[in-house]
Amino acid sequence: MPAPKNTFKAALREGRFQLGLWVALGSAYAAEIASGSGYDWLLLDGEHGPNDMPLLGAQIGALRGTVSHPIVRPPMGEAWLLKQLLDQGAQTFLIPMVETAEQARALVRAVRYPPAGIRGVGAGLGRASDFNRTPEYLTTANDEICLIVQIESRAGLAALDEIAAIEGVDGIFIGPSDLAADMGYLGQPAAPPVTEAIRDAFARIHKHGKARGIMTVVLEQAHEYRAMGADFMAIGTDVNCLVKAMDGLRRDFLGLAGTQTKGGGY
Ligand SMILES: O=C(O)C(=O)C[C@H](O)[C@@H](O)CO
């Protein structure tokens, strides 16, 4: 029996748009609840969410057999971190702040077994191989790994074509909040110069045949990004949804006026 099929990677290859949600509460319960909403993917955020290795593993486990594919974002793209996450069953990664082709090539090698890469052999201890119940795991795992790198700075944009051309980079996610900050528009991910930079980046990513990813918590912006060609996109966060629902419920009951806390679009 081979490694589990990566349904997210297959969908991107077949050109099927994938709708997602950011999950940053650091709770397997919250991830499981979110999967019931029917999102194609859930981003398990180890960069900005209070997630450590056990918590990320628990969330990966909670999503097993659901319609929502876990995409794991480690705090940084470090081989030792990715090795542990791979053995915990992560098959798709979103790596933050990638700015050079050298960085991207190292990430490709980190998530693949030799000779294509340097991943250590230890999946027999982990969920990845269904705890050693998957005889052909080692020889089939590489093909089911999906590596998405984040370009979210001017340096990353400058290296985009070189990064997109690398075999093993399956997609590029543009981080609008950090890109805006680096471009001098901190807290303004929808500033026109940022949007134009994203439009240009999407065109270049597509030219290389790679998937285009992004996220926003503003619905109008989500429709604009989709029209720009986003192949996978998160349209909200669990944290934001919870705050809006809790604040709104109290406000509604007490008949308090005032607009919803919309957040800064990030
Ligand atoms: O730069 C960005 O935008 C991202 O990488 C997403 C952020 O981490 C944040 O917007 C998630 O809420």
mmCIF file of C-alpha atoms and ligand atoms in Angstrom:
data_model
loop_
_atom_site.group_PDB
_atom_site.id
_atom_site.type_symbol
_atom_site.label_atom_id
_atom_site.label_comp_id
_atom_site.label_asym_id
_atom_site.label_seq_id
_atom_site.Cartn_x
_atom_site.Cartn_y
_atom_site.Cartn_z
ATOM 1 C CA MET A 1 0.000 0.000 0.000
ATOM 2 C CA PRO A 2 1.513 3.390 -1.061
ATOM 3 C CA ALA A 3 1.706 6.707 0.809
ATOM 4 C CA PRO A 4 -1.657 8.489 1.169
ATOM 5 C CA LYS A 5 -2.695 10.419 -1.978
ATOM 6 C CA ASN A 6 -2.254 14.182 -1.600
ATOM 7 C CA THR A 7 -5.718 15.312 -2.701
ATOM 8 C CA PHE A 8 -4.777 19.007 -2.514
ATOM 9 C CA LYS A 9 -1.777 18.533 -4.816
ATOM 10 C CA ALA A 10 -3.907 16.486 -7.215
ATOM 11 C CA ALA A 11 -6.602 19.184 -7.281
ATOM 12 C CA LEU A 12 -4.054 21.891 -8.096
ATOM 13 C CA ARG A 13 -2.604 19.758 -10.893
ATOM 14 C CA GLU A 14 -6.110 19.275 -12.320
ATOM 15 C CA GLY A 15 -6.779 23.019 -12.144
ATOM 16 C CA ARG A 16 -9.497 22.744 -9.507
ATOM 17 C CA PHE A 17 -9.701 25.882 -7.302
ATOM 18 C CA GLN A 18 -9.163 25.118 -3.606
ATOM 19 C CA LEU A 19 -10.906 27.218 -0.915
ATOM 20 C CA GLY A 20 -9.300 27.388 2.511
ATOM 21 C CA LEU A 21 -9.400 28.808 6.034
ATOM 22 C CA TRP A 22 -6.568 29.879 8.338
ATOM 23 C CA VAL A 23 -6.579 27.900 11.598
ATOM 24 C CA ALA A 24 -4.509 29.593 14.298
ATOM 25 C CA LEU A 25 -6.276 28.787 17.574
ATOM 26 C CA GLY A 26 -3.832 25.965 18.236
ATOM 27 C CA SER A 27 -6.582 23.475 18.946
ATOM 28 C CA ALA A 28 -7.324 20.083 17.397
ATOM 29 C CA TYR A 29 -10.945 20.661 18.414
ATOM 30 C CA ALA A 30 -11.120 23.946 16.492
ATOM 31 C CA ALA A 31 -9.477 22.340 13.443
ATOM 32 C CA GLU A 32 -11.982 19.495 13.527
ATOM 33 C CA ILE A 33 -14.893 21.952 13.861
ATOM 34 C CA ALA A 34 -13.533 23.974 10.901
ATOM 35 C CA SER A 35 -13.282 20.841 8.748
ATOM 36 C CA GLY A 36 -17.042 20.392 9.199
ATOM 37 C CA SER A 37 -17.562 23.675 7.325
ATOM 38 C CA GLY A 38 -16.344 21.986 4.154
ATOM 39 C CA TYR A 39 -13.155 23.927 3.344
ATOM 40 C CA ASP A 40 -10.879 22.148 0.873
ATOM 41 C CA TRP A 41 -7.849 23.007 3.015
ATOM 42 C CA LEU A 42 -7.032 24.362 6.453
ATOM 43 C CA LEU A 43 -3.800 26.211 7.151
ATOM 44 C CA LEU A 44 -2.366 25.013 10.489
ATOM 45 C CA ASP A 45 -0.360 28.081 11.454
ATOM 46 C CA GLY A 46 2.840 27.372 13.327
ATOM 47 C CA GLU A 47 4.246 30.803 12.468
ATOM 48 C CA HIS A 48 1.693 33.100 14.121
ATOM 49 C CA GLY A 49 -0.503 30.574 15.994
ATOM 50 C CA PRO A 50 0.431 29.163 19.459
ATOM 51 C CA ASN A 51 1.299 25.832 17.843
ATOM 52 C CA ASP A 52 4.089 23.510 18.924
ATOM 53 C CA MET A 53 4.919 20.120 17.414
ATOM 54 C CA PRO A 54 2.469 18.059 19.541
ATOM 55 C CA LEU A 55 -0.351 20.511 18.833
ATOM 56 C CA LEU A 56 0.316 20.534 15.088
ATOM 57 C CA GLY A 57 0.415 16.728 15.130
ATOM 58 C CA ALA A 58 -2.911 16.583 16.970
ATOM 59 C CA GLN A 59 -4.497 18.886 14.383
ATOM 60 C CA ILE A 60 -3.115 16.834 11.503
ATOM 61 C CA GLY A 61 -4.604 13.753 13.154
ATOM 62 C CA ALA A 62 -7.960 15.455 13.745
ATOM 63 C CA LEU A 63 -8.254 16.218 10.015
ATOM 64 C CA ARG A 64 -7.548 12.643 8.907
ATOM 65 C CA GLY A 65 -10.454 11.351 6.844
ATOM 66 C CA THR A 66 -12.156 14.770 6.631
ATOM 67 C CA VAL A 67 -12.701 16.848 3.463
ATOM 68 C CA SER A 68 -10.178 19.416 4.669
ATOM 69 C CA HIS A 69 -6.563 18.860 3.679
ATOM 70 C CA PRO A 70 -4.071 20.165 6.295
ATOM 71 C CA ILE A 71 -1.468 22.611 5.005
ATOM 72 C CA VAL A 72 1.157 23.098 7.704
ATOM 73 C CA ARG A 73 3.061 26.362 8.095
ATOM 74 C CA PRO A 74 6.142 25.944 10.307
ATOM 75 C CA PRO A 75 7.612 29.034 12.006
ATOM 76 C CA MET A 76 10.505 28.843 9.540
ATOM 77 C CA GLY A 77 11.640 26.537 6.753
ATOM 78 C CA GLU A 78 14.118 24.449 8.748
ATOM 79 C CA ALA A 79 14.893 20.847 7.663
ATOM 80 C CA TRP A 80 14.777 19.478 11.225
ATOM 81 C CA LEU A 81 11.275 20.950 11.741
ATOM 82 C CA LEU A 82 10.002 19.692 8.408
ATOM 83 C CA LYS A 83 11.339 16.199 9.142
ATOM 84 C CA GLN A 84 9.298 15.970 12.335
ATOM 85 C CA LEU A 85 6.179 17.377 10.663
ATOM 86 C CA LEU A 86 6.510 14.966 7.731
ATOM 87 C CA ASP A 87 6.650 11.987 10.080
ATOM 88 C CA GLN A 88 3.590 13.395 11.910
ATOM 89 C CA GLY A 89 1.746 13.080 8.609
ATOM 90 C CA ALA A 90 2.047 16.530 7.022
ATOM 91 C CA GLN A 91 2.112 16.253 3.225
ATOM 92 C CA THR A 92 1.636 19.909 2.248
ATOM 93 C CA PHE A 93 3.710 22.807 3.564
ATOM 94 C CA LEU A 94 3.470 26.580 3.375
ATOM 95 C CA ILE A 95 6.941 27.940 4.130
ATOM 96 C CA PRO A 96 7.067 31.604 5.169
ATOM 97 C CA MET A 97 9.424 34.326 3.962
ATOM 98 C CA VAL A 98 11.265 32.572 1.120
ATOM 99 C CA GLU A 99 13.498 35.102 -0.660
ATOM 100 C CA THR A 100 16.063 33.144 -2.685
ATOM 101 C CA ALA A 101 16.230 30.200 -5.077
ATOM 102 C CA GLU A 102 18.908 28.673 -2.848
ATOM 103 C CA GLN A 103 16.449 28.692 0.076
ATOM 104 C CA ALA A 104 13.753 27.114 -2.105
ATOM 105 C CA ARG A 105 16.074 24.386 -3.411
ATOM 106 C CA ALA A 106 17.074 23.490 0.157
ATOM 107 C CA LEU A 107 13.384 23.222 1.091
ATOM 108 C CA VAL A 108 12.719 20.851 -1.822
ATOM 109 C CA ARG A 109 15.532 18.604 -0.623
ATOM 110 C CA ALA A 110 14.354 18.804 3.008
ATOM 111 C CA VAL A 111 10.933 17.291 2.209
ATOM 112 C CA ARG A 112 12.170 14.446 0.010
ATOM 113 C CA TYR A 113 13.919 11.161 0.725
ATOM 114 C CA PRO A 114 17.290 10.462 -0.884
ATOM 115 C CA PRO A 115 18.493 10.593 -3.565
ATOM 116 C CA ALA A 116 16.138 13.527 -4.361
ATOM 117 C CA GLY A 117 16.559 14.960 -0.896
ATOM 118 C CA ILE A 118 17.809 14.644 2.674
ATOM 119 C CA ARG A 119 14.688 13.625 4.606
ATOM 120 C CA GLY A 120 15.667 11.247 7.403
ATOM 121 C CA VAL A 121 14.109 7.786 7.502
ATOM 122 C CA GLY A 122 11.889 7.522 10.569
ATOM 123 C CA ALA A 123 8.317 7.564 9.297
ATOM 124 C CA GLY A 124 7.844 4.100 10.746
ATOM 125 C CA LEU A 125 7.439 5.881 14.086
ATOM 126 C CA GLY A 126 4.777 8.266 12.811
ATOM 127 C CA ARG A 127 1.336 8.870 11.417
ATOM 128 C CA ALA A 128 2.826 9.439 7.946
ATOM 129 C CA SER A 129 3.172 5.708 7.396
ATOM 130 C CA ASP A 130 0.106 4.908 9.490
ATOM 131 C CA PHE A 131 2.582 3.883 12.176
ATOM 132 C CA ASN A 132 4.505 1.510 9.942
ATOM 133 C CA ARG A 133 1.414 -0.088 8.481
ATOM 134 C CA THR A 134 2.206 1.299 4.983
ATOM 135 C CA PRO A 135 4.792 -1.061 3.453
ATOM 136 C CA GLU A 136 5.499 1.074 0.349
ATOM 137 C CA TYR A 137 5.580 4.414 2.175
ATOM 138 C CA LEU A 138 9.300 5.136 1.734
ATOM 139 C CA THR A 139 9.286 4.596 -2.025
ATOM 140 C CA THR A 140 6.043 6.510 -2.712
ATOM 141 C CA ALA A 141 6.124 9.388 -0.196
ATOM 142 C CA ASN A 142 8.072 11.934 -2.286
ATOM 143 C CA ASP A 143 5.418 12.165 -5.014
ATOM 144 C CA GLU A 144 2.694 13.002 -2.494
ATOM 145 C CA ILE A 145 4.533 15.972 -0.968
ATOM 146 C CA CYS A 146 3.319 19.441 -1.938
ATOM 147 C CA LEU A 147 5.684 22.349 -1.256
ATOM 148 C CA ILE A 148 4.291 25.875 -1.330
ATOM 149 C CA VAL A 149 6.695 28.735 -0.651
ATOM 150 C CA GLN A 150 5.648 32.191 0.525
ATOM 151 C CA ILE A 151 6.900 35.222 -1.298
ATOM 152 C CA GLU A 152 6.099 38.227 0.890
ATOM 153 C CA SER A 153 8.882 40.755 0.409
ATOM 154 C CA ARG A 154 10.453 42.799 -2.403
ATOM 155 C CA ALA A 155 13.478 40.497 -2.303
ATOM 156 C CA GLY A 156 11.190 37.508 -2.779
ATOM 157 C CA LEU A 157 9.449 39.184 -5.708
ATOM 158 C CA ALA A 158 12.827 39.854 -7.312
ATOM 159 C CA ALA A 159 13.704 36.133 -7.079
ATOM 160 C CA LEU A 160 10.209 34.910 -8.007
ATOM 161 C CA ASP A 161 10.957 33.634 -11.514
ATOM 162 C CA GLU A 162 14.042 31.735 -10.356
ATOM 163 C CA ILE A 163 12.052 30.214 -7.462
ATOM 164 C CA ALA A 164 9.034 29.349 -9.611
ATOM 165 C CA ALA A 165 11.258 27.501 -12.092
ATOM 166 C CA ILE A 166 12.533 25.068 -9.442
ATOM 167 C CA GLU A 167 11.265 21.499 -9.802
ATOM 168 C CA GLY A 168 9.648 20.493 -6.524
ATOM 169 C CA VAL A 169 8.195 23.949 -5.802
ATOM 170 C CA ASP A 170 4.523 23.224 -6.455
ATOM 171 C CA GLY A 171 3.114 26.660 -5.766
ATOM 172 C CA ILE A 172 3.826 30.178 -4.577
ATOM 173 C CA PHE A 173 1.705 31.932 -1.963
ATOM 174 C CA ILE A 174 1.859 35.701 -1.852
ATOM 175 C CA GLY A 175 1.606 37.021 1.709
ATOM 176 C CA PRO A 176 -0.214 40.314 1.259
ATOM 177 C CA SER A 177 0.261 41.578 4.840
ATOM 178 C CA ASP A 178 4.006 41.062 5.012
ATOM 179 C CA LEU A 179 4.505 42.135 1.412
ATOM 180 C CA ALA A 180 2.584 45.338 2.162
ATOM 181 C CA ALA A 181 4.736 45.951 5.232
ATOM 182 C CA ASP A 182 7.937 45.457 3.260
ATOM 183 C CA MET A 183 6.665 47.783 0.521
ATOM 184 C CA GLY A 184 5.985 50.514 3.097
ATOM 185 C CA TYR A 185 2.240 49.913 3.463
ATOM 186 C CA LEU A 186 2.147 48.306 6.927
ATOM 187 C CA GLY A 187 -1.422 47.232 7.748
ATOM 188 C CA GLN A 188 -2.614 48.101 4.213
ATOM 189 C CA PRO A 189 -2.546 44.805 2.255
ATOM 190 C CA ALA A 190 -5.087 46.227 -0.206
ATOM 191 C CA ALA A 191 -3.044 49.357 -1.046
ATOM 192 C CA PRO A 192 -3.049 49.740 -4.864
ATOM 193 C CA PRO A 193 0.739 49.289 -5.298
ATOM 194 C CA VAL A 194 0.521 46.044 -3.273
ATOM 195 C CA THR A 195 -2.407 44.771 -5.328
ATOM 196 C CA GLU A 196 -0.540 45.545 -8.562
ATOM 197 C CA ALA A 197 2.537 43.708 -7.267
ATOM 198 C CA ILE A 198 0.322 40.705 -6.490
ATOM 199 C CA ARG A 199 -1.276 40.848 -9.942
ATOM 200 C CA ASP A 200 2.158 40.839 -11.585
ATOM 201 C CA ALA A 201 3.388 38.036 -9.309
ATOM 202 C CA PHE A 202 0.358 35.881 -10.148
ATOM 203 C CA ALA A 203 1.012 36.326 -13.871
ATOM 204 C CA ARG A 204 4.644 35.275 -13.463
ATOM 205 C CA ILE A 205 3.802 32.273 -11.256
ATOM 206 C CA HIS A 206 1.225 31.092 -13.798
ATOM 207 C CA LYS A 207 3.742 31.448 -16.633
ATOM 208 C CA HIS A 208 5.887 28.869 -14.833
ATOM 209 C CA GLY A 209 2.911 26.515 -14.504
ATOM 210 C CA LYS A 210 2.844 26.770 -10.715
ATOM 211 C CA ALA A 211 -0.154 27.286 -8.404
ATOM 212 C CA ARG A 212 -0.991 30.807 -7.145
ATOM 213 C CA GLY A 213 -2.017 31.144 -3.495
ATOM 214 C CA ILE A 214 -3.115 33.987 -1.243
ATOM 215 C CA MET A 215 -5.302 34.856 1.741
ATOM 216 C CA THR A 216 -7.542 37.678 2.905
ATOM 217 C CA VAL A 217 -10.284 38.188 5.495
ATOM 218 C CA VAL A 218 -12.107 40.760 3.327
ATOM 219 C CA LEU A 219 -14.692 39.107 1.061
ATOM 220 C CA GLU A 220 -14.545 41.746 -1.686
ATOM 221 C CA GLN A 221 -10.780 41.346 -1.780
ATOM 222 C CA ALA A 222 -11.190 37.569 -2.020
ATOM 223 C CA HIS A 223 -13.331 37.932 -5.144
ATOM 224 C CA GLU A 224 -10.723 40.293 -6.630
ATOM 225 C CA TYR A 225 -7.887 37.830 -5.932
ATOM 226 C CA ARG A 226 -9.942 34.988 -7.449
ATOM 227 C CA ALA A 227 -10.544 37.088 -10.568
ATOM 228 C CA MET A 228 -6.784 37.707 -10.674
ATOM 229 C CA GLY A 229 -6.261 33.941 -10.918
ATOM 230 C CA ALA A 230 -5.767 32.603 -7.380
ATOM 231 C CA ASP A 231 -5.679 28.798 -7.557
ATOM 232 C CA PHE A 232 -5.962 28.335 -3.788
ATOM 233 C CA MET A 233 -7.071 30.960 -1.310
ATOM 234 C CA ALA A 234 -7.973 31.301 2.361
ATOM 235 C CA ILE A 235 -10.900 33.662 2.920
ATOM 236 C CA GLY A 236 -10.772 33.964 6.697
ATOM 237 C CA THR A 237 -9.295 32.816 9.987
ATOM 238 C CA ASP A 238 -10.774 30.812 12.840
ATOM 239 C CA VAL A 239 -9.732 33.575 15.246
ATOM 240 C CA ASN A 240 -11.480 36.288 13.215
ATOM 241 C CA CYS A 241 -14.634 34.229 12.815
ATOM 242 C CA LEU A 242 -14.781 33.540 16.554
ATOM 243 C CA VAL A 243 -14.267 37.197 17.524
ATOM 244 C CA LYS A 244 -16.886 38.434 15.059
ATOM 245 C CA ALA A 245 -19.418 35.831 16.218
ATOM 246 C CA MET A 246 -18.865 36.435 19.941
ATOM 247 C CA ASP A 247 -18.792 40.231 19.670
ATOM 248 C CA GLY A 248 -21.796 40.238 17.367
ATOM 249 C CA LEU A 249 -23.928 37.958 19.556
ATOM 250 C CA ARG A 250 -23.497 40.181 22.614
ATOM 251 C CA ARG A 251 -24.045 43.336 20.547
ATOM 252 C CA ASP A 252 -27.218 41.884 18.988
ATOM 253 C CA PHE A 253 -28.683 40.772 22.315
ATOM 254 C CA LEU A 254 -27.988 44.128 23.959
ATOM 255 C CA GLY A 255 -29.164 45.987 20.865
ATOM 256 C CA LEU A 256 -25.883 47.848 20.773
ATOM 257 C CA ALA A 257 -25.229 49.908 17.659
ATOM 258 C CA GLY A 258 -21.845 49.938 15.999
ATOM 259 C CA THR A 259 -20.155 48.087 13.203
ATOM 260 C CA GLN A 260 -18.601 44.673 13.441
ATOM 261 C CA THR A 261 -14.923 44.565 14.310
ATOM 262 C CA LYS A 262 -13.688 43.928 10.774
ATOM 263 C CA GLY A 263 -10.027 43.635 11.538
ATOM 264 C CA GLY A 264 -7.284 45.130 9.405
ATOM 265 C CA GLY A 265 -7.704 42.691 6.544
ATOM 266 C CA TYR A 266 -4.813 40.563 7.759
HETATM 267 O O1 LIG B 1 1.752 38.064 4.876
HETATM 268 C C1 LIG B 1 0.625 37.551 4.935
HETATM 269 O O2 LIG B 1 -0.438 38.120 4.653
HETATM 270 C C2 LIG B 1 0.553 36.151 5.374
HETATM 271 O O3 LIG B 1 1.536 35.427 5.314
HETATM 272 C C3 LIG B 1 -0.678 35.730 6.077
HETATM 273 C C4 LIG B 1 -0.469 36.284 7.481
HETATM 274 O O4 LIG B 1 0.331 35.419 8.220
HETATM 275 C C5 LIG B 1 -1.734 36.611 8.145
HETATM 276 O O5 LIG B 1 -2.401 37.446 7.278
HETATM 277 C C6 LIG B 1 -2.638 35.478 8.534
HETATM 278 O O6 LIG B 1 -3.761 36.114 9.154
#
